[in-house]
Amino acid sequence: VNPQLIGGEMTAWSDLDATLGPGPVRGAVLEPLLATASGRILIAGPHDPALIDAAPAGDLTLLVRGIADADALAARYADRPDITVYCGGLDKLDATSAYDTIIALAGLARLSSAESAQPTWGEALQLLTAALRPGGRLLLSVENFFGVHRLVALPAETTDADWVVDSEYDPSRPAGLARVRAHLTGAGLDTSTTYAAYPQACTPTVLLREDVLADGELTGFLQATLAGAAADAPSTLTDPGRLAADAVRHGLAADLAPAWILLACLAPGTSGPALPEALICTDSGRITGIDGAPRGRTLEDLLIAAALRRDLPSLRDLLAAWQNDAAAGVAADQVIVTPDGGLIPLAMGGRPVEALHRFATAVLRRGLPHPWPAPTGSADLTLAVAAMAGLDLAAADIPAGQPGDFDATSVRELVVERDRLAAQVAAAAEKAAWYERMLTDRDTKLQHALGIIDLLSASGPARAGKALIGGVRAARRSARSAVRGLVNPRA
Amino acid sequence: MSRSSNLAYPRRSTHQDYPPPVHHANHYYGHSHVLARYCGLDEQRPPRIHGYLQHGWNIGDGLAADHEFVTGTPVLLWSERTRRRAWSLGRRETYVVGAPWAYLLRMEPDLGVVEQREGTIWYPFHGWEGQQVVGDHDRLIAQIQLTEPGPVTICLYWQEYQSRRLRLRYERAGFRIVCHGYRGDWWENLDPRFLHRQLVEQRRHRRVASNRLSSAIFYGALAGCETAVYGDPMLLERENMAFGGQARIRRDWPELHGEQVDPAIAREAAVAELGADRLLPPAELRWVLRWPAPASDRLLAGAAR
């Protein structure tokens, strides 16, 4: 009868409840991985029930540590006699169970309960591996504490889940992908497939095999994919999408992935089922493999490259090609320019002006030393970019408050925006001072001109009289200043 | 006397009480008028340019040595080379717009075109209102007579054109004397047709020559003239040698000096120095100059909304 309490269970705890910690590992992109499981299967740790549904029926064991989660799973699978729900700590798991497949996509840290001493990462792996039969397969997720998601984050808030902190200071926890694999090898596990998981360890939407990430011809596709995946990710220090795209450019996207998902086989064994080289979930569906992936660079990359080279003719050509193409409404970072110059959109399009606006915003928020002289903001720069594309827009055409507008949630972008606005204010003040001087000069000239008009518009005798009076006044002024000069020669 | 007269105006000098404001040079030679027409605006009344427009070819930052800058004001330059140099000299908000001359040529493919180009239009190096040129004009005249195969037209700067003595000297040598006009000063005495006159003159001549590599030579090359630079380059009073002066010009553009210059090379150099290969579409130029859309466009846009 489910759930079975195996010891160490936590009476008032839930990992499926995302308010207490990061919540269960989730995402449709993981479903194909679970579908390849076979034999006696253990799903250890908090997994979204939708993922559990994807595992083949037959002999399935679930291990969670909170009673609330165990109850929820037991209720959900009440009519699945093939499913066993265990509740308790990893250290209480029967080491003789000999599973054919163990799935731990929520990592190792959340397998142990508060009721027992927290094992180190290495000890937890030993405990888990002990439950694997020889030749059995382990599907494991390892969060990368030097991943893009961490590089853009402020120190994490402490949650109720942090009674012991899973950290990079654990010496048994391998830091870096190569060391993770070496550690598994040392534990008798042969890794057959490694995925870099983006944009978050707990909520991946993109899984890319290392060899895919190393393919230079796919740079544009990979950058677009990772930037797109990060679009909704929280950013605090800087835009994670930009950082991920830069990591691709530098061949570091595997090393800087927020998590790695490894498929390993306990020796002696076979390499296991073949897994696709890429799994990508977007708003418009799931992509498996990279056979259809376009080769080339992103339009945004090419536009920025031309802008930084100050190659304005190329910039105009690229912008015009984009805006005259069916991809006109697709954001530049989601358009691939193939080697023969074709444009391939990777996302749904909106209004072209929105896509232009998004590009202009990206240019400004990144603080790029762009070529455009003194744009007052992203709407203004949109006009310039549109004009270069041959479009004659008016300020009223620029959407306000559109996606891609400056939201200023991250520190780097805030500093960039602050500096830009400060420079703008300083320039405006200096210009105002210049206008002031000009105005004074024009006033003087105007007075002079009005005096002449006044003189010329009077009738004959009056004109003579005014000229005479003017002459007398001038003479008096001269006399006064001469006298002053005599009285006070230094004045 | 009519205000549109080009040459008879003495220089105004009523604004010496503070450093000169910065925008008046934008209207020199009718540059802003040409650009206004290109942008679809009233060429008689070009709007204020919110930037500093380069008004002559030079080897510095593109603007006059005494140019005052207001921070954040765009510097609008003719060529990418000049823009790079200006940036290295601390100028920011720089943008290559190309020379107004190149825009005029694009708009006026037929103006002044003759069936048979003839002779040489020769531009003796000129000073300006603030600096006179010092040099031996007689020796230059002799050299021109020796070198030029056909009839020679001498184009004098308005200031030198006003010197009867100087004019007579060139006339006695059998040269025709012209002056393209007054370049304008402080928004006054502006001459919107300056460049048009220059274009008509250049298009009737086979060669353009000067004793210094200058705007006129590049203009001529772009207008289809053969070019030549030879003769005593003369001296400018208190000439600013900060950017290397004549020696550097000869070092960097040796192929453009001499009595005979390869026209293809001259044209290539002119295209680069005048930015003729990177002229802006009208809408982009209006954005850069901060000019409004033409009235008809505004009406259309209003109707569309």
PDB file of C-alpha atoms in Angstrom, chain B residues 61-274:
ATOM      1  CA  ASP B  61      39.079  65.425 -37.053  1.00  0.00           C
ATOM      2  CA  GLY B  62      37.098  66.693 -40.004  1.00  0.00           C
ATOM      3  CA  LEU B  63      36.200  70.026 -38.475  1.00  0.00           C
ATOM      4  CA  ALA B  64      37.994  73.341 -38.340  1.00  0.00           C
ATOM      5  CA  ALA B  65      40.897  73.601 -35.915  1.00  0.00           C
ATOM      6  CA  ASP B  66      39.110  76.305 -33.932  1.00  0.00           C
ATOM      7  CA  HIS B  67      35.808  74.467 -33.877  1.00  0.00           C
ATOM      8  CA  GLU B  68      34.079  74.571 -30.501  1.00  0.00           C
ATOM      9  CA  PHE B  69      32.256  71.467 -29.362  1.00  0.00           C
ATOM     10  CA  VAL B  70      29.195  71.084 -27.230  1.00  0.00           C
ATOM     11  CA  THR B  71      29.280  67.648 -25.602  1.00  0.00           C
ATOM     12  CA  GLY B  72      26.890  65.124 -27.042  1.00  0.00           C
ATOM     13  CA  THR B  73      26.443  66.980 -30.307  1.00  0.00           C
ATOM     14  CA  PRO B  74      26.948  64.604 -33.228  1.00  0.00           C
ATOM     15  CA  VAL B  75      29.971  65.108 -35.459  1.00  0.00           C
ATOM     16  CA  LEU B  76      28.902  64.342 -39.014  1.00  0.00           C
ATOM     17  CA  LEU B  77      31.804  63.424 -41.209  1.00  0.00           C
ATOM     18  CA  TRP B  78      32.460  62.689 -44.836  1.00  0.00           C
ATOM     19  CA  SER B  79      34.503  59.525 -44.680  1.00  0.00           C
ATOM     20  CA  GLU B  80      35.090  56.504 -42.513  1.00  0.00           C
ATOM     21  CA  ARG B  81      38.797  57.295 -42.403  1.00  0.00           C
ATOM     22  CA  THR B  82      38.114  60.730 -41.003  1.00  0.00           C
ATOM     23  CA  ARG B  83      35.641  59.269 -38.559  1.00  0.00           C
ATOM     24  CA  ARG B  84      38.199  56.794 -37.238  1.00  0.00           C
ATOM     25  CA  ARG B  85      40.721  59.587 -36.873  1.00  0.00           C
ATOM     26  CA  ALA B  86      38.222  61.865 -35.154  1.00  0.00           C
ATOM     27  CA  TRP B  87      37.339  59.105 -32.703  1.00  0.00           C
ATOM     28  CA  SER B  88      41.017  58.591 -31.926  1.00  0.00           C
ATOM     29  CA  LEU B  89      41.212  62.321 -31.242  1.00  0.00           C
ATOM     30  CA  GLY B  90      38.516  62.020 -28.606  1.00  0.00           C
ATOM     31  CA  ARG B  91      35.454  62.828 -30.692  1.00  0.00           C
ATOM     32  CA  ARG B  92      32.365  60.797 -29.891  1.00  0.00           C
ATOM     33  CA  GLU B  93      28.901  60.660 -31.392  1.00  0.00           C
ATOM     34  CA  THR B  94      30.604  60.567 -34.765  1.00  0.00           C
ATOM     35  CA  TYR B  95      28.772  59.405 -37.871  1.00  0.00           C
ATOM     36  CA  VAL B  96      29.739  59.163 -41.500  1.00  0.00           C
ATOM     37  CA  VAL B  97      27.168  60.909 -43.663  1.00  0.00           C
ATOM     38  CA  GLY B  98      29.313  61.583 -46.728  1.00  0.00           C
ATOM     39  CA  ALA B  99      29.954  64.939 -48.367  1.00  0.00           C
ATOM     40  CA  PRO B 100      27.014  67.089 -49.505  1.00  0.00           C
ATOM     41  CA  TRP B 101      28.837  67.214 -52.842  1.00  0.00           C
ATOM     42  CA  ALA B 102      28.219  63.490 -53.290  1.00  0.00           C
ATOM     43  CA  TYR B 103      24.514  63.998 -52.575  1.00  0.00           C
ATOM     44  CA  LEU B 104      24.367  66.829 -55.091  1.00  0.00           C
ATOM     45  CA  LEU B 105      25.948  64.642 -57.766  1.00  0.00           C
ATOM     46  CA  ARG B 106      23.446  61.924 -57.078  1.00  0.00           C
ATOM     47  CA  MET B 107      20.559  64.402 -57.410  1.00  0.00           C
ATOM     48  CA  GLU B 108      22.012  66.224 -60.407  1.00  0.00           C
ATOM     49  CA  PRO B 109      23.337  63.642 -62.831  1.00  0.00           C
ATOM     50  CA  ASP B 110      22.870  66.016 -65.775  1.00  0.00           C
ATOM     51  CA  LEU B 111      23.537  69.489 -64.409  1.00  0.00           C
ATOM     52  CA  GLY B 112      26.239  71.173 -66.458  1.00  0.00           C
ATOM     53  CA  VAL B 113      27.061  68.078 -68.472  1.00  0.00           C
ATOM     54  CA  VAL B 114      28.608  69.052 -71.839  1.00  0.00           C
ATOM     55  CA  GLU B 115      29.291  66.979 -74.884  1.00  0.00           C
ATOM     56  CA  GLN B 116      32.994  67.641 -74.861  1.00  0.00           C
ATOM     57  CA  ARG B 117      34.845  68.520 -71.691  1.00  0.00           C
ATOM     58  CA  GLU B 118      37.666  70.937 -72.282  1.00  0.00           C
ATOM     59  CA  GLY B 119      40.601  72.453 -70.453  1.00  0.00           C
ATOM     60  CA  THR B 120      41.460  72.640 -66.799  1.00  0.00           C
ATOM     61  CA  ILE B 121      39.849  74.249 -63.828  1.00  0.00           C
ATOM     62  CA  TRP B 122      42.661  75.236 -61.522  1.00  0.00           C
ATOM     63  CA  TYR B 123      42.164  76.020 -57.840  1.00  0.00           C
ATOM     64  CA  PRO B 124      45.062  77.966 -56.338  1.00  0.00           C
ATOM     65  CA  PHE B 125      45.260  77.082 -52.660  1.00  0.00           C
ATOM     66  CA  HIS B 126      43.146  79.617 -50.830  1.00  0.00           C
ATOM     67  CA  GLY B 127      43.155  81.075 -47.379  1.00  0.00           C
ATOM     68  CA  TRP B 128      40.007  82.058 -45.629  1.00  0.00           C
ATOM     69  CA  GLU B 129      38.631  85.024 -43.775  1.00  0.00           C
ATOM     70  CA  GLY B 130      41.052  84.520 -40.899  1.00  0.00           C
ATOM     71  CA  GLN B 131      44.248  83.427 -42.623  1.00  0.00           C
ATOM     72  CA  GLN B 132      45.860  84.677 -45.830  1.00  0.00           C
ATOM     73  CA  VAL B 133      47.958  82.642 -48.210  1.00  0.00           C
ATOM     74  CA  VAL B 134      51.537  83.624 -48.776  1.00  0.00           C
ATOM     75  CA  GLY B 135      53.241  82.500 -51.966  1.00  0.00           C
ATOM     76  CA  ASP B 136      54.534  83.378 -55.382  1.00  0.00           C
ATOM     77  CA  HIS B 137      51.561  83.492 -57.740  1.00  0.00           C
ATOM     78  CA  ASP B 138      53.712  84.451 -60.767  1.00  0.00           C
ATOM     79  CA  ARG B 139      55.773  81.318 -60.482  1.00  0.00           C
ATOM     80  CA  LEU B 140      52.588  79.277 -60.130  1.00  0.00           C
ATOM     81  CA  ILE B 141      51.119  80.933 -63.226  1.00  0.00           C
ATOM     82  CA  ALA B 142      54.211  80.037 -65.234  1.00  0.00           C
ATOM     83  CA  GLN B 143      54.001  76.446 -64.136  1.00  0.00           C
ATOM     84  CA  ILE B 144      50.308  76.197 -64.989  1.00  0.00           C
ATOM     85  CA  GLN B 145      51.011  77.589 -68.449  1.00  0.00           C
ATOM     86  CA  LEU B 146      53.746  75.043 -68.964  1.00  0.00           C
ATOM     87  CA  THR B 147      51.701  72.103 -67.726  1.00  0.00           C
ATOM     88  CA  GLU B 148      48.122  72.505 -68.816  1.00  0.00           C
ATOM     89  CA  PRO B 149      47.402  71.409 -72.372  1.00  0.00           C
ATOM     90  CA  GLY B 150      44.161  73.316 -72.900  1.00  0.00           C
ATOM     91  CA  PRO B 151      42.434  76.486 -71.809  1.00  0.00           C
ATOM     92  CA  VAL B 152      42.694  77.200 -68.115  1.00  0.00           C
ATOM     93  CA  THR B 153      40.027  78.493 -65.792  1.00  0.00           C
ATOM     94  CA  ILE B 154      41.271  79.803 -62.498  1.00  0.00           C
ATOM     95  CA  CYS B 155      38.836  79.525 -59.643  1.00  0.00           C
ATOM     96  CA  LEU B 156      39.551  81.964 -56.845  1.00  0.00           C
ATOM     97  CA  TYR B 157      38.159  81.982 -53.358  1.00  0.00           C
ATOM     98  CA  TRP B 158      35.825  84.959 -52.933  1.00  0.00           C
ATOM     99  CA  GLN B 159      38.402  86.761 -50.867  1.00  0.00           C
ATOM    100  CA  GLU B 160      41.137  86.464 -53.441  1.00  0.00           C
ATOM    101  CA  TYR B 161      38.659  87.145 -56.201  1.00  0.00           C
ATOM    102  CA  GLN B 162      38.048  90.516 -54.610  1.00  0.00           C
ATOM    103  CA  SER B 163      41.710  91.391 -55.013  1.00  0.00           C
ATOM    104  CA  ARG B 164      41.814  93.216 -58.346  1.00  0.00           C
ATOM    105  CA  ARG B 165      45.587  92.916 -58.470  1.00  0.00           C
ATOM    106  CA  LEU B 166      45.511  89.160 -58.072  1.00  0.00           C
ATOM    107  CA  ARG B 167      42.710  88.756 -60.568  1.00  0.00           C
ATOM    108  CA  LEU B 168      44.544  90.827 -63.134  1.00  0.00           C
ATOM    109  CA  ARG B 169      47.681  88.789 -62.674  1.00  0.00           C
ATOM    110  CA  TYR B 170      45.868  85.588 -63.646  1.00  0.00           C
ATOM    111  CA  GLU B 171      43.915  87.324 -66.398  1.00  0.00           C
ATOM    112  CA  ARG B 172      47.082  88.663 -68.000  1.00  0.00           C
ATOM    113  CA  ALA B 173      48.308  85.080 -68.206  1.00  0.00           C
ATOM    114  CA  GLY B 174      45.341  84.382 -70.463  1.00  0.00           C
ATOM    115  CA  PHE B 175      43.321  82.485 -67.911  1.00  0.00           C
ATOM    116  CA  ARG B 176      39.595  82.754 -67.408  1.00  0.00           C
ATOM    117  CA  ILE B 177      38.758  83.722 -63.817  1.00  0.00           C
ATOM    118  CA  VAL B 178      35.743  82.456 -61.928  1.00  0.00           C
ATOM    119  CA  CYS B 179      34.565  82.344 -58.378  1.00  0.00           C
ATOM    120  CA  HIS B 180      31.990  79.788 -57.230  1.00  0.00           C
ATOM    121  CA  GLY B 181      30.572  82.211 -54.703  1.00  0.00           C
ATOM    122  CA  TYR B 182      30.597  83.239 -51.131  1.00  0.00           C
ATOM    123  CA  ARG B 183      30.626  80.354 -48.707  1.00  0.00           C
ATOM    124  CA  GLY B 184      28.366  82.075 -46.216  1.00  0.00           C
ATOM    125  CA  ASP B 185      28.984  83.369 -42.787  1.00  0.00           C
ATOM    126  CA  TRP B 186      26.999  83.244 -39.584  1.00  0.00           C
ATOM    127  CA  TRP B 187      23.779  82.296 -41.300  1.00  0.00           C
ATOM    128  CA  GLU B 188      24.128  85.429 -43.383  1.00  0.00           C
ATOM    129  CA  ASN B 189      25.021  85.825 -47.019  1.00  0.00           C
ATOM    130  CA  LEU B 190      24.346  82.151 -47.459  1.00  0.00           C
ATOM    131  CA  ASP B 191      24.802  80.882 -50.947  1.00  0.00           C
ATOM    132  CA  PRO B 192      22.603  77.860 -51.652  1.00  0.00           C
ATOM    133  CA  ARG B 193      23.879  77.571 -55.229  1.00  0.00           C
ATOM    134  CA  PHE B 194      27.598  77.501 -54.482  1.00  0.00           C
ATOM    135  CA  LEU B 195      28.036  73.796 -55.126  1.00  0.00           C
ATOM    136  CA  HIS B 196      25.792  73.927 -58.184  1.00  0.00           C
ATOM    137  CA  ARG B 197      28.030  76.536 -59.764  1.00  0.00           C
ATOM    138  CA  GLN B 198      31.074  74.505 -58.864  1.00  0.00           C
ATOM    139  CA  LEU B 199      29.539  71.395 -60.414  1.00  0.00           C
ATOM    140  CA  VAL B 200      28.654  73.179 -63.649  1.00  0.00           C
ATOM    141  CA  GLU B 201      32.214  74.499 -63.908  1.00  0.00           C
ATOM    142  CA  GLN B 202      33.830  71.166 -63.128  1.00  0.00           C
ATOM    143  CA  ARG B 203      31.663  69.263 -65.560  1.00  0.00           C
ATOM    144  CA  ARG B 204      32.734  71.478 -68.435  1.00  0.00           C
ATOM    145  CA  HIS B 205      36.433  70.894 -67.739  1.00  0.00           C
ATOM    146  CA  ARG B 206      38.459  67.817 -68.519  1.00  0.00           C
ATOM    147  CA  ARG B 207      40.929  68.370 -65.699  1.00  0.00           C
ATOM    148  CA  VAL B 208      40.862  69.743 -62.204  1.00  0.00           C
ATOM    149  CA  ALA B 209      44.116  70.854 -60.621  1.00  0.00           C
ATOM    150  CA  SER B 210      45.465  72.604 -57.584  1.00  0.00           C
ATOM    151  CA  ASN B 211      48.696  73.193 -55.758  1.00  0.00           C
ATOM    152  CA  ARG B 212      47.302  71.347 -52.761  1.00  0.00           C
ATOM    153  CA  LEU B 213      45.233  68.226 -52.430  1.00  0.00           C
ATOM    154  CA  SER B 214      41.893  69.639 -51.325  1.00  0.00           C
ATOM    155  CA  SER B 215      38.122  69.304 -51.424  1.00  0.00           C
ATOM    156  CA  ALA B 216      38.055  70.749 -54.948  1.00  0.00           C
ATOM    157  CA  ILE B 217      40.312  67.986 -56.276  1.00  0.00           C
ATOM    158  CA  PHE B 218      38.190  65.248 -54.732  1.00  0.00           C
ATOM    159  CA  TYR B 219      35.038  66.996 -55.948  1.00  0.00           C
ATOM    160  CA  GLY B 220      36.473  67.118 -59.451  1.00  0.00           C
ATOM    161  CA  ALA B 221      37.461  63.462 -59.396  1.00  0.00           C
ATOM    162  CA  LEU B 222      33.931  62.507 -58.355  1.00  0.00           C
ATOM    163  CA  ALA B 223      32.523  64.804 -61.074  1.00  0.00           C
ATOM    164  CA  GLY B 224      34.540  62.971 -63.697  1.00  0.00           C
ATOM    165  CA  CYS B 225      37.593  65.205 -64.075  1.00  0.00           C
ATOM    166  CA  GLU B 226      41.146  64.005 -64.363  1.00  0.00           C
ATOM    167  CA  THR B 227      43.062  65.391 -61.437  1.00  0.00           C
ATOM    168  CA  ALA B 228      46.472  66.912 -60.835  1.00  0.00           C
ATOM    169  CA  VAL B 229      48.214  68.381 -57.828  1.00  0.00           C
ATOM    170  CA  TYR B 230      51.425  70.230 -58.513  1.00  0.00           C
ATOM    171  CA  GLY B 231      53.178  73.533 -58.016  1.00  0.00           C
ATOM    172  CA  ASP B 232      54.243  75.471 -54.950  1.00  0.00           C
ATOM    173  CA  PRO B 233      51.726  74.531 -52.241  1.00  0.00           C
ATOM    174  CA  MET B 234      52.264  78.008 -50.736  1.00  0.00           C
ATOM    175  CA  LEU B 235      51.920  78.851 -47.079  1.00  0.00           C
ATOM    176  CA  LEU B 236      49.009  79.760 -44.910  1.00  0.00           C
ATOM    177  CA  GLU B 237      49.622  82.417 -42.291  1.00  0.00           C
ATOM    178  CA  ARG B 238      50.098  80.681 -38.915  1.00  0.00           C
ATOM    179  CA  GLU B 239      49.397  77.342 -40.593  1.00  0.00           C
ATOM    180  CA  ASN B 240      48.428  74.679 -38.066  1.00  0.00           C
ATOM    181  CA  MET B 241      50.765  71.748 -38.522  1.00  0.00           C
ATOM    182  CA  ALA B 242      49.163  69.664 -35.760  1.00  0.00           C
ATOM    183  CA  PHE B 243      48.062  66.961 -38.164  1.00  0.00           C
ATOM    184  CA  GLY B 244      51.227  66.826 -40.204  1.00  0.00           C
ATOM    185  CA  GLY B 245      50.485  69.488 -42.807  1.00  0.00           C
ATOM    186  CA  GLN B 246      51.445  69.200 -46.451  1.00  0.00           C
ATOM    187  CA  ALA B 247      54.236  66.735 -45.768  1.00  0.00           C
ATOM    188  CA  ARG B 248      51.797  64.226 -44.371  1.00  0.00           C
ATOM    189  CA  ILE B 249      49.313  64.747 -47.185  1.00  0.00           C
ATOM    190  CA  ARG B 250      52.059  63.954 -49.666  1.00  0.00           C
ATOM    191  CA  ARG B 251      53.088  60.891 -47.686  1.00  0.00           C
ATOM    192  CA  ASP B 252      49.568  59.506 -47.345  1.00  0.00           C
ATOM    193  CA  TRP B 253      48.257  60.306 -50.806  1.00  0.00           C
ATOM    194  CA  PRO B 254      51.385  60.251 -53.004  1.00  0.00           C
ATOM    195  CA  GLU B 255      49.399  58.716 -55.879  1.00  0.00           C
ATOM    196  CA  LEU B 256      47.226  61.832 -56.092  1.00  0.00           C
ATOM    197  CA  HIS B 257      50.177  64.194 -56.527  1.00  0.00           C
ATOM    198  CA  GLY B 258      51.735  65.024 -59.842  1.00  0.00           C
ATOM    199  CA  GLU B 259      50.777  66.564 -63.137  1.00  0.00           C
ATOM    200  CA  GLN B 260      49.267  63.310 -64.352  1.00  0.00           C
ATOM    201  CA  VAL B 261      47.274  61.134 -61.962  1.00  0.00           C
ATOM    202  CA  ASP B 262      45.594  57.820 -62.727  1.00  0.00           C
ATOM    203  CA  PRO B 263      41.897  58.787 -62.967  1.00  0.00           C
ATOM    204  CA  ALA B 264      40.750  55.444 -61.561  1.00  0.00           C
ATOM    205  CA  ILE B 265      42.898  55.873 -58.481  1.00  0.00           C
ATOM    206  CA  ALA B 266      41.758  59.451 -58.064  1.00  0.00           C
ATOM    207  CA  ARG B 267      38.140  58.439 -58.330  1.00  0.00           C
ATOM    208  CA  GLU B 268      38.572  55.646 -55.809  1.00  0.00           C
ATOM    209  CA  ALA B 269      40.196  58.056 -53.382  1.00  0.00           C
ATOM    210  CA  ALA B 270      37.430  60.599 -53.949  1.00  0.00           C
ATOM    211  CA  VAL B 271      34.718  58.017 -53.344  1.00  0.00           C
ATOM    212  CA  ALA B 272      36.393  57.098 -50.051  1.00  0.00           C
ATOM    213  CA  GLU B 273      37.171  60.632 -48.881  1.00  0.00           C
ATOM    214  CA  LEU B 274      33.747  61.979 -49.801  1.00  0.00           C
TER     215      LEU B 274
END
